[in-house]
mmCIF file of C-alpha atoms in Angstrom:
data_model
loop_
_atom_site.group_PDB
_atom_site.id
_atom_site.type_symbol
_atom_site.label_atom_id
_atom_site.label_comp_id
_atom_site.label_asym_id
_atom_site.label_seq_id
_atom_site.Cartn_x
_atom_site.Cartn_y
_atom_site.Cartn_z
ATOM 1 C CA PRO A 1 94.643 205.273 193.386
ATOM 2 C CA ARG A 2 95.485 208.780 192.907
ATOM 3 C CA PRO A 3 93.720 210.448 190.167
ATOM 4 C CA PRO A 4 96.014 211.826 187.380
ATOM 5 C CA LEU A 5 96.819 215.634 187.460
ATOM 6 C CA GLU A 6 93.912 217.385 186.168
ATOM 7 C CA PRO A 7 94.832 219.980 183.516
ATOM 8 C CA GLN A 8 93.356 223.198 185.134
ATOM 9 C CA LEU A 9 95.603 225.178 186.546
ATOM 10 C CA LYS A 10 94.605 227.138 190.042
ATOM 11 C CA GLU A 11 95.969 230.300 191.006
ATOM 12 C CA ALA A 12 99.153 230.007 193.127
ATOM 13 C CA ALA A 13 98.184 230.056 197.087
ATOM 14 C CA PRO A 14 98.791 233.419 198.471
ATOM 15 C CA LEU A 15 101.294 233.709 201.318
ATOM 16 C CA SER A 16 99.793 237.340 202.480
ATOM 17 C CA LEU A 17 98.224 235.526 205.648
ATOM 18 C CA PRO A 18 100.872 235.312 208.919
ATOM 19 C CA LEU A 19 101.943 232.222 209.623
ATOM 20 C CA PRO A 20 100.466 230.679 213.131
ATOM 21 C CA CYS A 21 102.387 231.220 216.082
ATOM 22 C CA TRP A 22 102.769 227.329 216.831
ATOM 23 C CA LEU A 23 104.515 226.713 213.327
ATOM 24 C CA PRO A 24 108.205 226.285 213.368
ATOM 25 C CA VAL A 25 109.638 228.878 211.458
ATOM 26 C CA ALA A 26 111.925 227.017 208.875
ATOM 27 C CA ARG A 27 115.064 228.471 207.948
ATOM 28 C CA GLY A 28 114.331 230.958 204.948
ATOM 29 C CA ASN A 29 110.715 230.297 205.225
ATOM 30 C CA ARG A 30 109.775 233.875 205.377
ATOM 31 C CA VAL A 31 106.436 235.320 204.358
ATOM 32 C CA PRO A 32 107.333 237.442 201.261
ATOM 33 C CA GLY A 33 105.849 240.880 201.690
ATOM 34 C CA PRO A 34 103.844 242.741 198.913
ATOM 35 C CA GLY A 35 105.900 244.571 196.053
ATOM 36 C CA ALA A 36 107.386 244.320 193.053
ATOM 37 C CA MET A 37 109.211 241.326 194.210
ATOM 38 C CA SER A 38 105.774 239.068 194.236
ATOM 39 C CA THR A 39 104.930 240.419 190.752
ATOM 40 C CA GLU A 40 108.117 239.159 188.971
ATOM 41 C CA ILE A 41 107.251 235.652 190.762
ATOM 42 C CA GLU A 42 103.807 235.929 189.829
ATOM 43 C CA GLU A 43 105.077 237.008 186.031
ATOM 44 C CA THR A 44 107.452 234.252 186.007
ATOM 45 C CA VAL A 45 105.159 231.656 187.229
ATOM 46 C CA LYS A 46 102.848 232.729 184.426
ATOM 47 C CA LYS A 47 105.124 232.637 182.094
ATOM 48 C CA ILE A 48 106.225 229.066 182.668
ATOM 49 C CA THR A 49 102.955 227.588 183.132
ATOM 50 C CA SER A 50 101.623 229.139 179.700
ATOM 51 C CA ALA A 51 104.233 227.289 178.160
ATOM 52 C CA LYS A 52 103.028 224.387 175.878
ATOM 53 C CA GLY A 53 103.103 221.226 177.579
ATOM 54 C CA VAL A 54 103.410 222.543 181.047
ATOM 55 C CA LYS A 55 100.728 220.823 183.591
ATOM 56 C CA GLY A 56 101.938 222.396 186.772
ATOM 57 C CA LEU A 57 104.608 224.027 188.710
ATOM 58 C CA PHE A 58 105.602 224.205 192.728
ATOM 59 C CA VAL A 59 108.082 225.645 194.580
ATOM 60 C CA ILE A 60 109.499 223.939 197.606
ATOM 61 C CA ASN A 61 111.946 225.346 200.328
ATOM 62 C CA GLN A 62 114.658 223.882 202.059
ATOM 63 C CA ASP A 63 112.259 221.464 204.410
ATOM 64 C CA GLY A 64 110.425 220.432 201.439
ATOM 65 C CA ILE A 65 107.364 222.340 202.196
ATOM 66 C CA PRO A 66 105.592 223.985 199.106
ATOM 67 C CA ILE A 67 105.560 227.427 199.246
ATOM 68 C CA ARG A 68 104.076 228.197 195.684
ATOM 69 C CA TYR A 69 101.997 225.754 193.658
ATOM 70 C CA THR A 70 99.737 225.921 190.622
ATOM 71 C CA PHE A 71 97.282 222.997 191.188
ATOM 72 C CA GLU A 72 95.640 220.931 194.175
ATOM 73 C CA ALA A 73 97.245 221.364 197.396
ATOM 74 C CA ASP A 74 97.045 217.434 198.427
ATOM 75 C CA LEU A 75 98.851 216.672 195.226
ATOM 76 C CA VAL A 76 101.380 219.370 195.590
ATOM 77 C CA THR A 77 102.180 217.968 199.318
ATOM 78 C CA HIS A 78 102.472 214.504 197.568
ATOM 79 C CA TYR A 79 105.000 215.734 194.811
ATOM 80 C CA ALA A 80 106.754 218.084 197.194
ATOM 81 C CA ALA A 81 107.846 214.939 199.482
ATOM 82 C CA LEU A 82 108.959 212.653 196.787
ATOM 83 C CA VAL A 83 110.897 215.540 195.082
ATOM 84 C CA HIS A 84 112.729 216.771 198.334
ATOM 85 C CA GLN A 85 113.867 213.389 199.015
ATOM 86 C CA LEU A 86 115.028 212.824 195.721
ATOM 87 C CA VAL A 87 116.809 216.277 195.122
ATOM 88 C CA ASN A 88 118.420 215.749 198.633
ATOM 89 C CA GLN A 89 120.018 212.051 197.401
ATOM 90 C CA ALA A 90 121.025 213.565 193.714
ATOM 91 C CA ARG A 91 122.664 216.443 195.603
ATOM 92 C CA SER A 92 124.914 214.428 197.580
ATOM 93 C CA VAL A 93 125.647 211.623 194.971
ATOM 94 C CA VAL A 94 126.957 214.721 192.886
ATOM 95 C CA ARG A 95 128.906 216.361 195.686
ATOM 96 C CA GLU A 96 130.145 212.917 196.529
ATOM 97 C CA LEU A 97 131.552 212.358 192.976
ATOM 98 C CA ASP A 98 133.126 215.744 192.473
ATOM 99 C CA GLY A 99 133.361 218.021 195.647
ATOM 100 C CA THR A 100 133.369 221.206 193.329
ATOM 101 C CA ASP A 101 130.363 220.458 191.083
ATOM 102 C CA ASP A 102 126.663 221.113 191.975
ATOM 103 C CA LEU A 103 123.288 219.972 190.507
ATOM 104 C CA VAL A 104 121.920 222.203 188.186
ATOM 105 C CA THR A 105 118.539 220.292 187.032
ATOM 106 C CA LEU A 106 117.049 216.854 187.651
ATOM 107 C CA ARG A 107 114.665 215.817 185.089
ATOM 108 C CA VAL A 108 112.543 212.497 185.630
ATOM 109 C CA ARG A 109 111.028 211.420 182.264
ATOM 110 C CA SER A 110 108.292 209.115 182.835
ATOM 111 C CA ALA A 111 105.915 207.280 180.275
ATOM 112 C CA LYS A 112 102.891 210.228 180.844
ATOM 113 C CA HIS A 113 105.236 213.347 181.763
ATOM 114 C CA GLU A 114 108.417 214.839 182.775
ATOM 115 C CA LEU A 115 109.423 216.404 186.112
ATOM 116 C CA ILE A 116 111.821 219.118 185.386
ATOM 117 C CA ILE A 117 113.598 219.982 188.731
ATOM 118 C CA ALA A 118 115.792 222.992 189.400
ATOM 119 C CA PRO A 119 117.312 223.295 192.649
ATOM 120 C CA GLU A 120 118.683 226.411 194.222
ATOM 121 C CA LYS A 121 120.510 227.435 197.393
ATOM 122 C CA GLU A 122 117.003 227.817 199.425
ATOM 123 C CA TYR A 123 114.250 226.883 197.052
ATOM 124 C CA CYS A 124 113.667 223.991 194.418
ATOM 125 C CA MET A 125 111.007 224.526 191.733
ATOM 126 C CA CYS A 126 109.794 221.700 190.027
ATOM 127 C CA VAL A 127 107.673 221.882 186.518
ATOM 128 C CA ILE A 128 105.465 219.073 185.341
ATOM 129 C CA HIS A 129 105.494 218.990 181.749
ATOM 130 C CA VAL A 130 103.882 216.613 179.122
ATOM 131 C CA PRO A 131 106.152 216.740 176.145
ATOM 132 C CA ASP A 132 105.142 216.109 172.603
ATOM 133 C CA VAL A 133 106.769 212.977 172.219
ATOM 134 C CA SER A 134 105.301 210.081 174.067
ATOM 135 C CA TYR A 135 107.436 207.322 175.741
ATOM 136 C CA ASP A 136 105.556 204.075 175.416
ATOM 137 C CA ARG B 1 115.252 161.351 179.450
ATOM 138 C CA GLY B 2 117.317 159.422 176.700
ATOM 139 C CA GLY B 3 117.843 161.335 173.523
ATOM 140 C CA PRO B 4 119.594 164.600 172.460
ATOM 141 C CA ALA B 5 119.176 167.180 174.856
ATOM 142 C CA ALA B 6 118.433 170.928 174.135
ATOM 143 C CA VAL B 7 117.274 170.230 170.684
ATOM 144 C CA ALA B 8 113.584 170.628 170.916
ATOM 145 C CA VAL B 9 113.902 174.085 172.921
ATOM 146 C CA SER B 10 113.146 176.345 170.153
ATOM 147 C CA PRO B 11 111.028 175.690 167.083
ATOM 148 C CA LEU B 12 113.518 177.431 164.663
ATOM 149 C CA PRO B 13 116.385 175.118 163.621
ATOM 150 C CA VAL B 14 119.736 175.768 165.555
ATOM 151 C CA SER B 15 121.285 177.716 162.913
ATOM 152 C CA ALA B 16 118.733 180.011 162.295
ATOM 153 C CA ARG B 17 118.742 180.633 166.262
ATOM 154 C CA ALA B 18 121.845 181.410 165.996
ATOM 155 C CA ALA B 19 122.155 183.668 163.205
ATOM 156 C CA SER B 20 119.028 185.616 164.960
ATOM 157 C CA ILE B 21 121.063 185.919 168.145
ATOM 158 C CA ASN B 22 123.866 187.453 166.158
ATOM 159 C CA MET B 23 121.578 189.822 164.519
ATOM 160 C CA ALA B 24 120.260 190.977 167.912
ATOM 161 C CA SER B 25 123.810 191.449 169.237
ATOM 162 C CA LEU B 26 125.115 193.299 166.023
ATOM 163 C CA GLN B 27 122.109 195.821 166.465
ATOM 164 C CA VAL B 28 122.739 196.109 170.014
ATOM 165 C CA GLU B 29 126.526 197.108 169.136
ATOM 166 C CA GLU B 30 125.656 199.441 166.603
ATOM 167 C CA THR B 31 123.230 201.074 169.176
ATOM 168 C CA LEU B 32 126.048 201.232 171.713
ATOM 169 C CA LYS B 33 128.517 202.586 168.916
ATOM 170 C CA ARG B 34 125.952 205.325 167.538
ATOM 171 C CA ILE B 35 125.344 206.688 171.168
ATOM 172 C CA SER B 36 129.264 206.816 171.976
ATOM 173 C CA GLN B 37 129.767 208.647 168.704
ATOM 174 C CA GLN B 38 126.864 211.167 169.490
ATOM 175 C CA LYS B 39 128.231 214.694 169.845
ATOM 176 C CA GLY B 40 128.970 215.632 173.313
ATOM 177 C CA VAL B 41 128.918 212.121 174.793
ATOM 178 C CA GLU B 42 131.974 211.099 176.770
ATOM 179 C CA GLY B 43 130.858 207.698 177.207
ATOM 180 C CA TYR B 44 128.375 205.271 178.571
ATOM 181 C CA ILE B 45 128.332 202.939 181.514
ATOM 182 C CA ILE B 46 126.538 199.501 181.717
ATOM 183 C CA ALA B 47 126.206 198.019 185.020
ATOM 184 C CA ASP B 48 124.158 195.774 186.981
ATOM 185 C CA ASP B 49 121.909 196.256 190.061
ATOM 186 C CA VAL B 50 124.724 195.595 192.533
ATOM 187 C CA GLY B 51 127.083 197.988 190.706
ATOM 188 C CA ASN B 52 129.191 195.383 189.085
ATOM 189 C CA ILE B 53 130.464 197.071 185.567
ATOM 190 C CA LEU B 54 129.588 194.922 182.592
ATOM 191 C CA ARG B 55 130.594 197.325 179.950
ATOM 192 C CA THR B 56 131.839 200.966 179.570
ATOM 193 C CA THR B 57 133.802 203.009 177.269
ATOM 194 C CA PHE B 58 135.764 204.337 179.757
ATOM 195 C CA GLN B 59 138.889 202.310 179.857
ATOM 196 C CA ASP B 60 141.533 204.574 181.392
ATOM 197 C CA GLU B 61 142.897 203.984 184.514
ATOM 198 C CA THR B 62 142.490 207.304 185.842
ATOM 199 C CA GLU B 63 138.811 207.318 184.924
ATOM 200 C CA LYS B 64 138.221 203.909 186.924
ATOM 201 C CA ASP B 65 137.606 205.486 190.100
ATOM 202 C CA MET B 66 134.995 208.018 188.629
ATOM 203 C CA VAL B 67 133.164 204.933 186.744
ATOM 204 C CA ALA B 68 133.238 202.535 190.018
ATOM 205 C CA LYS B 69 131.786 205.566 191.992
ATOM 206 C CA LEU B 70 129.077 205.989 189.364
ATOM 207 C CA ALA B 71 128.246 202.816 188.943
ATOM 208 C CA GLN B 72 127.676 202.408 192.861
ATOM 209 C CA ASP B 73 125.729 205.444 193.337
ATOM 210 C CA LEU B 74 123.724 206.340 190.260
ATOM 211 C CA PRO B 75 121.323 202.863 190.218
ATOM 212 C CA ALA B 76 120.059 203.964 193.471
ATOM 213 C CA LEU B 77 119.149 207.307 192.680
ATOM 214 C CA ALA B 78 117.597 206.248 189.549
ATOM 215 C CA THR B 79 115.294 203.622 191.599
ATOM 216 C CA ARG B 80 114.286 206.179 193.775
ATOM 217 C CA ALA B 81 113.044 208.341 191.083
ATOM 218 C CA SER B 82 111.457 205.265 189.602
ATOM 219 C CA SER B 83 109.584 204.298 192.773
ATOM 220 C CA ALA B 84 108.583 208.110 193.273
ATOM 221 C CA VAL B 85 107.306 208.121 189.891
ATOM 222 C CA ARG B 86 105.142 204.955 190.694
ATOM 223 C CA ASP B 87 103.979 206.438 194.151
ATOM 224 C CA LEU B 88 102.406 209.240 192.206
ATOM 225 C CA ASP B 89 100.743 207.213 189.706
ATOM 226 C CA PRO B 90 100.788 203.415 189.913
ATOM 227 C CA THR B 91 100.003 203.173 186.112
ATOM 228 C CA ASN B 92 103.163 205.297 185.396
ATOM 229 C CA VAL B 93 106.756 203.885 184.468
ATOM 230 C CA MET B 94 109.868 205.904 184.602
ATOM 231 C CA ARG B 95 111.907 206.109 181.553
ATOM 232 C CA PHE B 96 115.091 208.035 182.153
ATOM 233 C CA VAL B 97 116.706 210.219 184.833
ATOM 234 C CA ARG B 98 118.818 212.789 183.883
ATOM 235 C CA ILE B 99 121.126 214.795 186.123
ATOM 236 C CA GLN B 100 122.856 218.099 184.749
ATOM 237 C CA THR B 101 125.664 219.400 186.638
ATOM 238 C CA ARG B 102 127.632 222.442 186.156
ATOM 239 C CA LYS B 103 130.374 220.017 184.722
ATOM 240 C CA LYS B 104 128.465 217.274 183.119
ATOM 241 C CA GLU B 105 125.193 215.647 182.212
ATOM 242 C CA VAL B 106 124.574 211.975 182.910
ATOM 243 C CA MET B 107 121.267 210.225 181.552
ATOM 244 C CA ILE B 108 120.058 207.089 183.151
ATOM 245 C CA SER B 109 118.261 204.623 181.930
ATOM 246 C CA LYS B 110 116.906 201.719 184.123
ATOM 247 C CA ASP B 111 115.865 198.199 183.270
ATOM 248 C CA THR B 112 115.346 195.505 185.392
ATOM 249 C CA GLY B 113 118.799 193.887 186.171
ATOM 250 C CA TYR B 114 120.703 196.525 183.977
ATOM 251 C CA VAL B 115 121.381 200.242 184.196
ATOM 252 C CA MET B 116 122.692 202.137 181.467
ATOM 253 C CA MET B 117 124.333 205.729 182.165
ATOM 254 C CA VAL B 118 125.480 207.917 179.620
ATOM 255 C CA VAL B 119 127.931 210.612 180.558
ATOM 256 C CA GLN B 120 127.972 213.705 178.330
ATOM 257 C CA GLY B 121 129.555 217.259 178.721
ATOM 258 C CA ALA B 122 127.942 220.083 180.347
ATOM 259 C CA VAL B 123 124.801 221.542 178.850
ATOM 260 C CA GLY B 124 125.616 223.797 175.975
ATOM 261 C CA GLN B 125 128.884 222.342 175.502
ATOM 262 C CA GLU B 126 129.562 220.354 172.097
#
């Protein structure tokens, strides 16, 4: 059984290395260059992860590949795969119910924690949050 | 096999059992009423696994389509979320799924055999 999420947060994986040539370049999967944009992202990530109860954060791209994360890579891959499928299904359900409407947030509240998933056009951010109240 | 049937099923005398069932259903009614009267709540839908609607506050003919679609699609989504939670941690169990769109918010609570969906107005709208 997979160990539960550890409380320590690791630094986000830096994306400054060039992608290997055999890796298919997914849509929107561009390596972000250094500069003001990265600092803004880092600041936002820090702000969210330092909020009360936040255990971890990750961002996936359109293909479900995690591009930013604050905990172990293999756990992130697991989360990313599941969240990616869930978001796709939720988005299609919303579109089917009302063609003009769009998914803003998806929250999955379980007994131990809450996943707050915020999809955007190209990326999707997911925050793992342990609220004060526990639902047991 | 002779003798009166179904008398000795419960230790309580029949009238007390009927009274406790009434109490329980009263509590259910009160809870449902409280939920539907909350600020921002447009209504609730209680459906079973297959999509049959058991109870709903949406009685309008115009809304019947929407209600039927919600009862069909949302339980599948809730099941997927619940199995995702179990996949990540077998000891964890999903309680709610909350879908927020630009126009509405639906809170889904799934239990064995039943799904309860509460439809609310958009976030920030009261």
